[in-house]
Coordinates of C-alpha atoms in Angstrom, one line a residue:
X689 CA 26.3 70.3 9.9
X690 CA 29.6 71.5 8.3
X691 CA 31.8 74.1 9.9
X692 CA 34.4 76.1 7.9
X693 CA 37.7 77.1 9.3
X694 CA 39.8 79.4 7.1
X695 CA 37.5 78.8 4.2
X696 CA 37.9 75.0 4.3
X697 CA 35.3 72.6 5.6
X698 CA 37.3 71.4 8.6
X699 CA 34.6 69.9 10.8
X700 CA 31.4 67.9 10.1
X701 CA 28.8 66.9 12.6
X702 CA 25.9 64.5 12.0
X703 CA 22.4 65.9 12.1
X704 CA 20.5 65.6 15.4
X705 CA 18.9 62.3 16.3
X706 CA 15.1 62.4 16.0
X707 CA 13.5 64.1 19.0
X708 CA 16.7 65.7 20.2
X709 CA 16.8 68.8 18.0
X710 CA 16.5 71.3 20.9
X711 CA 19.3 69.5 23.0
X712 CA 21.5 69.4 19.9
X713 CA 21.0 73.1 19.2
X714 CA 21.9 73.9 22.9
X715 CA 25.1 71.8 22.8
X716 CA 26.4 72.6 19.3
X717 CA 26.7 76.3 19.2
X718 CA 29.1 78.2 17.0
X719 CA 31.4 78.9 20.1
X720 CA 31.3 75.3 21.4
X721 CA 32.1 73.9 17.9
X722 CA 35.0 76.3 17.6
X723 CA 36.2 75.1 21.0
X724 CA 35.9 71.5 20.0
X725 CA 37.6 72.1 16.7
X726 CA 40.6 73.8 18.5
X727 CA 40.8 71.1 21.2
X728 CA 40.6 68.1 18.8
X729 CA 42.9 69.6 16.1
X730 CA 45.5 70.5 18.8
X731 CA 45.7 67.1 20.4
X732 CA 44.5 64.6 17.7
X733 CA 48.0 63.7 16.7
X734 CA 49.1 63.1 20.3
X735 CA 46.1 60.8 20.9
X736 CA 47.3 58.7 17.9
X737 CA 50.7 58.6 19.5
X738 CA 49.6 57.2 22.8
X739 CA 47.6 54.5 21.0
X740 CA 50.6 53.7 18.8
X741 CA 52.7 53.5 22.0
X742 CA 50.3 50.9 23.4
X743 CA 50.8 48.8 20.2
X744 CA 54.6 49.2 20.4
X745 CA 54.7 48.2 24.1
X746 CA 52.6 45.1 23.4
X747 CA 54.7 44.2 20.4
X748 CA 57.9 44.5 22.5
X749 CA 56.5 42.3 25.3
X750 CA 55.4 39.7 22.7
X751 CA 58.6 39.7 20.7
X752 CA 60.9 39.6 23.8
X753 CA 58.8 37.4 26.1
X754 CA 59.6 40.0 28.8
X755 CA 57.4 40.9 31.7
X756 CA 56.7 44.4 32.9
X757 CA 58.5 45.9 35.9
X758 CA 59.0 49.2 37.6
X759 CA 60.8 51.4 35.0
X760 CA 64.5 52.2 35.5
X761 CA 64.4 55.7 33.8
X762 CA 61.8 56.9 36.2
X763 CA 63.4 55.6 39.4
X764 CA 64.3 59.2 40.5
X765 CA 60.5 60.0 40.6
X766 CA 59.8 57.0 42.8
X767 CA 62.8 57.6 45.1
X768 CA 62.2 61.3 45.7
X769 CA 60.3 61.5 49.0
X770 CA 59.5 65.2 48.7
X771 CA 56.9 65.6 46.0
X772 CA 53.2 65.6 46.6
X773 CA 50.1 66.2 44.6
X774 CA 48.2 69.4 45.3
X775 CA 45.6 68.9 48.0
X776 CA 42.1 68.3 46.7
X777 CA 39.4 71.0 47.2
X778 CA 37.1 70.6 50.2
X779 CA 34.3 68.9 48.3
X780 CA 36.6 66.0 47.4
X781 CA 38.1 65.5 50.9
X782 CA 35.4 63.1 51.9
X783 CA 34.7 60.6 49.1
X784 CA 33.4 57.7 51.1
X785 CA 30.6 56.5 48.7
X786 CA 30.2 57.4 45.0
X787 CA 27.4 56.0 42.8
X788 CA 29.2 54.1 40.0
X789 CA 28.3 53.4 36.4
X790 CA 25.7 56.1 36.1
X791 CA 25.0 56.8 32.5
X792 CA 23.5 60.3 32.6
X793 CA 21.3 59.6 29.5
X794 CA 19.2 57.6 32.0
X795 CA 17.4 60.8 33.2
X796 CA 15.4 59.2 35.9
X797 CA 18.3 57.5 37.6
X798 CA 20.5 60.6 37.3
X799 CA 17.8 62.6 39.1
X800 CA 17.5 60.0 41.8
X801 CA 21.3 60.0 42.3
X802 CA 21.4 63.8 42.6
X803 CA 18.7 63.5 45.3
X804 CA 20.7 60.8 47.2
X805 CA 23.0 61.2 50.2
X806 CA 26.0 59.9 48.2
X807 CA 29.2 61.9 48.3
X808 CA 29.7 61.7 44.5
X809 CA 28.3 60.4 41.2
X810 CA 30.4 58.8 38.6
X811 CA 28.7 60.4 35.6
X812 CA 29.6 57.7 33.2
X813 CA 30.1 58.0 29.5
X814 CA 32.3 54.9 29.5
X815 CA 31.8 51.5 31.1
X816 CA 28.1 51.8 32.0
X817 CA 27.1 53.8 28.9
X818 CA 26.4 52.8 25.3
X819 CA 27.8 55.6 23.2
X820 CA 25.1 56.1 20.6
X821 CA 24.8 59.7 19.4
X822 CA 21.4 59.9 21.2
X823 CA 22.9 58.8 24.5
X824 CA 25.9 61.1 24.3
X825 CA 23.7 64.2 23.5
X826 CA 21.0 63.3 26.1
X827 CA 23.7 62.6 28.8
X828 CA 25.8 65.7 28.2
X829 CA 22.6 67.8 28.0
X830 CA 21.4 66.3 31.4
X831 CA 24.7 67.2 33.0
X832 CA 24.3 70.7 31.7
X833 CA 20.8 70.9 33.1
X834 CA 22.0 69.6 36.5
X835 CA 24.8 72.2 36.6
X836 CA 22.4 75.0 35.7
X837 CA 19.9 73.8 38.3
X838 CA 17.3 73.0 35.7
X839 CA 16.4 69.4 36.7
X840 CA 13.2 69.0 38.8
X841 CA 13.5 68.5 42.6
X842 CA 17.3 68.2 42.8
X843 CA 19.6 70.2 45.1
X844 CA 21.7 73.1 43.8
X845 CA 25.0 71.8 42.2
X846 CA 26.9 73.1 45.3
X847 CA 24.8 70.9 47.6
X848 CA 24.2 67.9 45.4
X849 CA 26.6 64.9 45.3
X850 CA 29.7 66.0 43.4
X851 CA 29.8 65.1 39.7
X852 CA 32.8 63.0 38.7
X853 CA 32.6 63.2 34.9
X854 CA 33.9 60.2 33.1
X855 CA 34.5 60.7 29.4
X856 CA 35.1 57.7 27.1
X857 CA 38.6 56.1 27.1
X858 CA 41.3 56.7 24.4
X859 CA 40.2 53.6 22.4
X860 CA 36.8 55.0 21.5
X861 CA 36.0 57.3 18.6
X862 CA 33.0 59.5 18.0
X863 CA 31.6 58.5 14.6
X864 CA 29.3 61.6 14.4
X865 CA 32.0 64.2 14.3
X866 CA 34.8 64.6 11.7
X867 CA 37.6 67.0 12.4
X868 CA 40.0 67.7 9.5
X869 CA 38.8 64.5 7.7
X870 CA 39.1 62.2 10.7
X871 CA 36.6 60.8 13.2
X872 CA 36.9 62.7 16.5
X873 CA 38.5 60.9 19.6
X874 CA 35.5 59.9 21.8
X875 CA 37.1 61.3 25.0
X876 CA 37.9 64.7 23.5
X877 CA 34.3 65.0 22.2
X878 CA 32.9 64.2 25.7
X879 CA 35.4 66.2 27.6
X880 CA 35.2 69.2 25.3
X881 CA 31.5 69.6 25.4
X882 CA 31.3 69.0 29.2
X883 CA 34.0 71.5 29.9
X884 CA 32.8 74.1 27.5
X885 CA 29.2 74.1 28.8
X886 CA 29.8 73.2 32.5
X887 CA 33.5 73.8 33.5
X888 CA 33.2 77.5 34.6
X889 CA 29.9 77.0 36.5
X890 CA 31.2 74.0 38.3
X891 CA 34.3 75.9 39.3
X892 CA 32.4 79.0 40.5
X893 CA 30.3 76.7 42.7
X894 CA 33.4 75.0 44.1
X895 CA 32.1 71.7 42.7
X896 CA 34.5 70.9 39.9
X897 CA 35.3 70.3 37.2
X898 CA 36.1 66.8 38.5
X899 CA 36.8 63.8 36.3
X900 CA 37.4 60.0 36.2
X901 CA 39.9 59.0 33.5
X902 CA 39.4 55.4 32.2
X903 CA 41.8 52.8 30.9
X904 CA 45.0 54.9 31.2
X905 CA 48.0 52.5 30.5
X906 CA 51.0 54.7 31.1
X907 CA 52.4 57.9 32.5
X908 CA 52.7 59.2 28.9
X909 CA 48.9 59.0 28.7
X910 CA 48.6 60.9 32.0
X911 CA 51.0 63.5 30.6
X912 CA 48.8 64.0 27.6
X913 CA 45.7 64.4 29.8
X914 CA 47.6 67.0 31.9
X915 CA 48.5 69.0 28.7
X916 CA 44.8 68.9 27.7
X917 CA 43.8 70.2 31.2
X918 CA 46.3 73.0 31.1
X919 CA 45.2 74.0 27.6
X920 CA 41.5 73.8 28.5
X921 CA 41.9 75.9 31.7
X922 CA 43.8 78.6 29.7
X923 CA 41.1 78.6 27.0
X924 CA 38.2 78.8 29.5
X925 CA 39.9 81.3 31.9
X926 CA 40.1 78.8 34.8
X927 CA 43.0 78.9 37.2
X928 CA 45.6 76.3 36.8
X929 CA 44.8 73.2 38.9
X930 CA 41.0 73.8 38.8
X931 CA 40.4 70.4 37.0
X932 CA 40.9 67.4 39.3
X933 CA 41.0 63.9 37.9
X934 CA 40.9 60.4 39.5
X935 CA 42.8 57.9 37.3
X936 CA 41.4 54.4 37.1
X937 CA 44.2 51.9 37.2
X938 CA 42.5 49.3 35.1
X939 CA 45.6 47.9 33.3
X940 CA 48.4 45.8 34.6
X941 CA 51.0 48.0 32.9
X942 CA 49.7 51.1 34.6
X943 CA 50.0 49.3 38.0
X944 CA 53.8 49.6 37.5
X945 CA 53.6 53.3 36.8
X946 CA 51.2 54.6 39.6
X947 CA 53.7 57.0 41.1
X948 CA 54.7 58.4 37.6
X949 CA 51.0 58.8 36.7
X950 CA 50.4 60.8 39.9
X951 CA 53.6 62.8 39.2
X952 CA 52.4 63.8 35.7
X953 CA 49.0 64.9 37.1
X954 CA 50.4 66.6 40.2
X955 CA 48.4 69.8 39.9
X956 CA 45.3 68.0 38.6
X957 CA 45.2 64.8 40.6
X958 CA 42.2 63.6 42.6
X959 CA 44.0 60.3 43.2
X960 CA 43.8 56.8 41.8
X961 CA 41.1 54.1 41.7
X962 CA 41.3 50.3 41.7
X963 CA 38.7 47.9 40.4
X964 CA 38.7 44.2 39.8
X965 CA 37.4 43.2 36.4
X966 CA 38.9 45.5 33.8
X967 CA 42.2 45.1 35.7
X968 CA 41.9 41.3 35.6
X969 CA 41.0 41.4 31.9
X970 CA 44.1 43.4 31.1
X971 CA 46.2 40.4 32.0
X972 CA 44.5 38.4 29.2
X973 CA 44.8 41.5 26.9
X974 CA 48.6 41.7 27.4
X975 CA 49.7 38.1 28.2
X976 CA 46.6 35.9 27.5
X977 CA 48.4 33.8 24.9
X978 CA 51.1 32.8 27.5
X979 CA 50.3 29.6 29.4
X980 CA 51.8 31.1 32.6
X981 CA 49.1 33.8 32.6
X982 CA 46.1 31.5 32.5
X983 CA 43.4 33.2 34.6
X984 CA 41.1 30.7 36.3
X985 CA 37.4 30.8 36.6
X986 CA 36.5 34.2 38.0
X987 CA 33.3 33.0 39.5
X988 CA 35.2 30.6 41.8
X989 CA 38.9 31.6 42.0
X990 CA 39.2 35.4 41.4
X991 CA 38.5 38.0 44.1
X992 CA 40.2 40.9 45.8
X993 CA 41.7 38.5 48.4
X994 CA 43.9 36.9 45.8
X995 CA 47.6 37.8 45.9
X996 CA 47.8 39.7 42.6
X997 CA 44.7 41.8 43.3
X998 CA 45.4 42.3 47.0
X999 CA 49.0 43.5 46.2
X1000 CA 47.7 45.9 43.5
X1001 CA 45.1 47.4 45.9
X1002 CA 47.7 47.8 48.7
X1003 CA 50.3 49.3 46.4
X1004 CA 47.7 51.7 45.1
X1005 CA 46.8 52.9 48.6
X1006 CA 50.4 53.1 49.7
X1007 CA 51.4 55.0 46.5
X1008 CA 48.5 57.5 46.8
X1009 CA 48.8 58.2 50.5
X1010 CA 52.6 58.6 50.3
X1011 CA 52.0 61.4 47.8
X1012 CA 48.9 63.0 49.5
X1013 CA 46.5 61.6 47.0
X1014 CA 43.2 59.9 47.6
X1015 CA 42.8 56.1 46.9
X1016 CA 39.4 54.7 46.0
X1017 CA 38.2 51.2 45.5
X1018 CA 35.9 49.5 43.0
X1019 CA 32.2 49.3 42.6
X1020 CA 29.9 47.0 44.5
X1021 CA 27.8 45.5 41.7
X1022 CA 25.4 43.5 43.9
X1023 CA 21.8 44.7 44.1
X1024 CA 19.9 44.6 47.4
X1025 CA 16.6 42.7 47.3
X1026 CA 13.6 45.0 47.9
X1027 CA 12.2 43.0 50.9
X1028 CA 14.4 44.0 53.8
X1029 CA 13.0 41.2 56.0
X1030 CA 13.9 38.5 53.6
X1031 CA 17.0 36.3 54.3
X1032 CA 18.4 37.2 50.8
X1033 CA 18.6 40.9 51.8
X1034 CA 20.7 40.1 54.8
X1035 CA 22.9 37.7 52.8
X1036 CA 23.6 40.3 50.0
X1037 CA 24.3 43.1 52.6
X1038 CA 26.6 40.8 54.5
X1039 CA 28.5 39.9 51.3
X1040 CA 28.9 43.6 50.2
X1041 CA 29.9 44.5 53.8
X1042 CA 32.6 41.8 54.0
X1043 CA 34.2 42.8 50.6
X1044 CA 34.0 46.5 51.3
X1045 CA 35.5 46.1 54.8
X1046 CA 38.4 44.4 53.1
X1047 CA 39.0 47.6 51.1
X1048 CA 38.5 49.9 54.1
X1049 CA 41.0 47.9 56.1
X1050 CA 43.5 48.2 53.2
X1051 CA 43.2 52.0 53.6
X1052 CA 40.9 53.2 50.8
X1053 CA 39.3 56.6 51.1
X1054 CA 36.1 55.6 49.4
X1055 CA 34.5 53.3 46.8
X1056 CA 31.5 53.0 44.6
X1057 CA 28.1 51.2 44.8
X1058 CA 25.6 50.8 42.0
X1059 CA 22.5 50.3 44.1
X1060 CA 21.3 53.5 45.7
X1061 CA 20.0 51.5 48.7
X1062 CA 23.6 50.6 49.5
X1063 CA 24.8 54.2 50.0
X1064 CA 23.8 54.7 53.6
X1065 CA 24.8 51.2 54.9
X1066 CA 28.3 51.7 53.3
X1067 CA 28.6 55.2 54.7
X1068 CA 27.9 53.8 58.1
X1069 CA 30.7 51.2 57.5
X1070 CA 33.1 54.1 56.9
X1071 CA 31.9 55.9 60.1
X1072 CA 32.4 52.7 62.2
X1073 CA 35.8 51.7 60.9
X1074 CA 37.6 55.0 60.1
X1075 CA 38.2 58.4 61.6
X1076 CA 37.6 61.6 59.8
X1077 CA 37.0 62.5 56.2
X1078 CA 39.6 60.1 54.7
X1079 CA 42.4 57.7 55.5
X1080 CA 45.3 59.7 54.1
X1081 CA 47.1 59.1 57.4
X1082 CA 47.2 55.3 56.6
X1083 CA 50.6 55.3 54.9
X1084 CA 50.8 51.5 54.7
X1085 CA 54.5 51.4 55.4
X1086 CA 54.0 47.7 56.2
X1087 CA 53.4 47.0 52.5
X1088 CA 56.2 45.9 50.1
X1089 CA 54.9 44.9 46.7
X1090 CA 57.2 43.2 44.1
X1091 CA 56.7 42.6 40.4
X1092 CA 56.1 38.9 41.3
X1093 CA 53.3 39.9 43.6
X1094 CA 51.6 41.9 40.9
X1095 CA 52.0 39.2 38.3
X1096 CA 51.2 36.0 40.3
X1097 CA 48.2 34.3 38.8
X1098 CA 45.8 32.6 41.2
X1099 CA 45.7 28.8 40.9
X1100 CA 42.4 27.1 39.9
X1101 CA 40.6 25.6 36.9
X1102 CA 37.5 26.2 34.9
X1103 CA 34.0 25.0 35.8
X1104 CA 31.1 24.4 33.5
X1105 CA 29.1 27.0 35.6
X1106 CA 31.8 29.6 35.2
X1107 CA 32.1 29.0 31.4
X1108 CA 28.3 29.3 30.9
X1109 CA 28.2 32.4 33.2
X1110 CA 30.9 34.1 31.1
X1111 CA 29.1 33.3 27.9
X1112 CA 25.8 34.6 29.2
X1113 CA 27.3 37.9 30.4
X1114 CA 29.1 38.4 27.1
X1115 CA 26.0 37.7 25.0
X1116 CA 23.7 39.8 27.2
X1117 CA 26.2 42.7 27.1
X1118 CA 26.3 42.8 23.3
X1119 CA 22.5 42.4 23.3
X1120 CA 22.2 45.5 25.6
X1121 CA 24.5 47.5 23.3
X1122 CA 22.3 46.6 20.3
X1123 CA 19.4 48.1 22.2
X1124 CA 21.4 51.3 23.1
X1125 CA 22.1 50.3 26.8
X1126 CA 25.5 50.2 28.4
X1127 CA 24.6 47.8 31.2
X1128 CA 22.0 45.1 32.3
X1129 CA 21.0 43.2 35.4
X1130 CA 21.6 39.5 35.8
X1131 CA 21.3 37.2 38.8
X1132 CA 21.1 40.1 41.3
X1133 CA 23.8 42.3 40.1
X1134 CA 24.6 44.9 37.5
X1135 CA 26.8 43.9 34.6
X1136 CA 28.6 46.5 32.4
X1137 CA 31.5 46.6 29.9
X1138 CA 34.0 45.7 32.7
X1139 CA 32.3 42.4 33.4
X1140 CA 31.7 41.8 29.7
X1141 CA 35.4 42.4 29.2
X1142 CA 36.6 39.8 31.7
X1143 CA 33.9 37.3 30.6
X1144 CA 34.8 37.3 26.9
X1145 CA 38.5 37.5 27.7
X1146 CA 38.3 34.4 29.8
X1147 CA 36.4 32.4 27.1
X1148 CA 38.9 33.4 24.5
X1149 CA 41.8 32.4 26.7
X1150 CA 40.3 29.1 27.7
X1151 CA 39.7 28.1 24.1
X1152 CA 43.3 29.3 23.2
X1153 CA 44.8 27.0 25.9
X1154 CA 42.3 24.2 25.4
X1155 CA 41.6 24.0 29.1
X1156 CA 39.8 21.0 30.6
X1157 CA 36.7 21.5 32.7
X1158 CA 36.9 20.5 36.3
X1159 CA 33.4 18.9 36.1
X1160 CA 33.9 16.3 33.4
X1161 CA 37.2 16.8 31.7
X1162 CA 35.7 18.1 28.5
X1163 CA 38.0 20.6 26.7
X1164 CA 37.0 24.2 26.2
X1165 CA 36.9 24.3 22.4
X1166 CA 35.1 26.1 19.6
X1167 CA 32.6 23.3 19.4
X1168 CA 31.9 23.3 23.2
X1169 CA 31.6 27.1 23.4
X1170 CA 29.3 27.1 20.4
X1171 CA 27.1 24.4 21.9
X1172 CA 26.9 26.2 25.3
X1173 CA 26.1 29.5 23.6
X1174 CA 23.2 27.8 21.8
X1175 CA 22.0 26.4 25.2
X1176 CA 22.3 29.9 26.8
X1177 CA 20.2 31.4 23.9
X1178 CA 17.5 28.7 24.4
X1179 CA 17.3 29.5 28.1
X1180 CA 17.2 33.3 27.6
X1181 CA 14.8 33.2 24.6
X1182 CA 12.0 32.1 27.0
X1183 CA 12.3 35.5 28.6
X1184 CA 12.1 37.4 25.3
X1185 CA 8.8 39.3 25.0
X1186 CA 8.9 39.5 21.1
X1187 CA 10.3 38.1 17.9
X1188 CA 12.5 41.2 17.5
X1189 CA 14.0 40.6 21.0
X1190 CA 14.7 37.0 20.1
X1191 CA 16.4 38.1 16.8
X1192 CA 18.5 40.6 18.7
X1193 CA 19.6 37.9 21.1
X1194 CA 20.6 35.6 18.3
X1195 CA 22.6 38.4 16.6
X1196 CA 24.3 39.1 20.0
X1197 CA 25.3 35.4 20.3
X1198 CA 26.7 35.4 16.8
X1199 CA 28.8 38.5 17.5
X1200 CA 30.0 37.0 20.8
X1201 CA 31.2 33.9 19.1
X1202 CA 33.0 36.1 16.5
X1203 CA 34.9 37.9 19.3
X1204 CA 35.9 34.8 21.3
X1205 CA 37.0 32.7 18.3
X1206 CA 39.3 35.3 16.7
X1207 CA 42.9 34.3 16.2
X1208 CA 44.1 37.6 17.7
X1209 CA 42.5 38.9 20.8
X1210 CA 40.4 42.1 20.1
X1211 CA 41.8 44.6 22.5
X1212 CA 38.5 46.1 23.8
X1213 CA 35.1 44.7 23.4
X1214 CA 33.7 48.2 23.3
X1215 CA 36.1 49.2 20.4
X1216 CA 35.1 46.0 18.6
X1217 CA 31.4 46.7 18.9
X1218 CA 31.7 50.5 18.2
X1219 CA 33.3 49.6 14.8
X1220 CA 30.9 46.8 14.0
X1221 CA 28.4 47.3 11.2
X1222 CA 25.6 45.5 13.1
X1223 CA 25.9 47.9 16.1
X1224 CA 26.2 51.0 13.9
X1225 CA 23.2 50.2 11.8
X1226 CA 21.2 49.4 15.0
X1227 CA 21.5 53.1 15.9
X1228 CA 19.5 54.1 12.9
X1229 CA 17.2 51.2 12.2
X1230 CA 14.6 50.7 14.8
X1231 CA 16.6 51.4 17.9
X1232 CA 13.6 53.0 19.6
X1233 CA 11.5 49.9 18.9
X1234 CA 14.3 47.7 20.2
X1235 CA 14.6 49.8 23.4
X1236 CA 10.9 49.4 24.0
X1237 CA 10.7 45.7 23.2
X1238 CA 14.0 44.4 24.5
X1239 CA 13.1 44.1 28.1
X1240 CA 15.1 41.1 29.2
X1241 CA 16.7 43.0 32.1
X1242 CA 14.0 43.0 34.8
X1243 CA 13.2 39.3 34.3
X1244 CA 16.9 38.3 34.8

């Protein structure tokens, strides 16, 4: 489909994926396309600028050998005790348990989540979603149906768990839309369609529009989002401050700019969120080639109790609460076994409870779970250990966090188990993407792009620094990683139901080795895959068969 503006073909959209013609027609109307065109052409250059700023900052850190710190030119913002973010609307005051990583193209799971007692749903077009054109269209269409009360047996949008819409991050592009000769920025494609079709209805029902913003690295990026919100509200006739966004602090550089990020989004802030794996991976992304920033085996030495992660969480809570903003924690990825009487059920529940209690005691106002069975036990945990809707009164004046605290790497080495685990997660994530899925299940928990990100980052870094294994003093090298990847493939191949599934697994292994053996660290695994010919061609050649046949997940 081509759309002419001022007599010039300024916008091109790929034809609908097979079987989604009606959904496509509903989403891509003349008015929605005009809105998307105006949104993208207005902000496209600024999106490029924030991405160039990332490159520039990384280059400066590399060339100078400097470390990040709290910025001097924004001291006045941090020192001014007076400013606050606007209070969030009533439906966001109590955010105890959100369902995380929910790709809305998974219609069945989306319906179950809407029927659940959770406070909110992270409607995820990012970490837990594979951004094929089919998935984006199905997911956005399902959100539209939920907002219009057209999904079967779900509460009205004003009564259902609140939708926290999470568009793709700045690093992602939408290959199926060209605006003025350039592929559209993924986040503007997602945000634009969601806002055009759902923004007004959500606002009229006092249920949004609410967002999660992924992978924001600086207050300049928050400033851009704020400009986009102001523009969008004016275009759609919504009052200023209608849009509320929770920013995920998933990058070490953003950890030094949390106050500034809140300040930029003052009228549109729903607070900040902290998680463990994307944030940990960002250390490798920014400083992985420096020996001082060697991140040890995550399966043994990295958790929220470590100084660098505990400091980041406590600083986030203190920063948010000081400014009247909500602070939310990460997602519990563990899955509860079905048999409640089994010892493993009690063990998993005890583990999740211990980790989430740590976050509650740090002062968070809520967090996410993946498993719907964890919603009620975690809500009870909040009721037992907190008073009221949130913990905004916990100002954490006892906390003082220095740059050293935020940048202190935990001590520890690398185990053979940890290396193989990271290889397996990396390979299975790529394999999931090749079959159009954004996540998979392995050893009793959900794995998504965040865990794939930390897994492949660690393998790349351990090869780069030629780390010795704790087990037998072998060095992590190209040869060892290649041998272990072959071992992993042999083990996983026994679970493959077909020749096609085995082939897909071998392709995923080849692609994983490509990523971890590169001289320069690919910044995001999702960007890398989204630009890879193998992934792109998998969308058009036999993806449906792959989806039907590639059923590794349940058996793992």
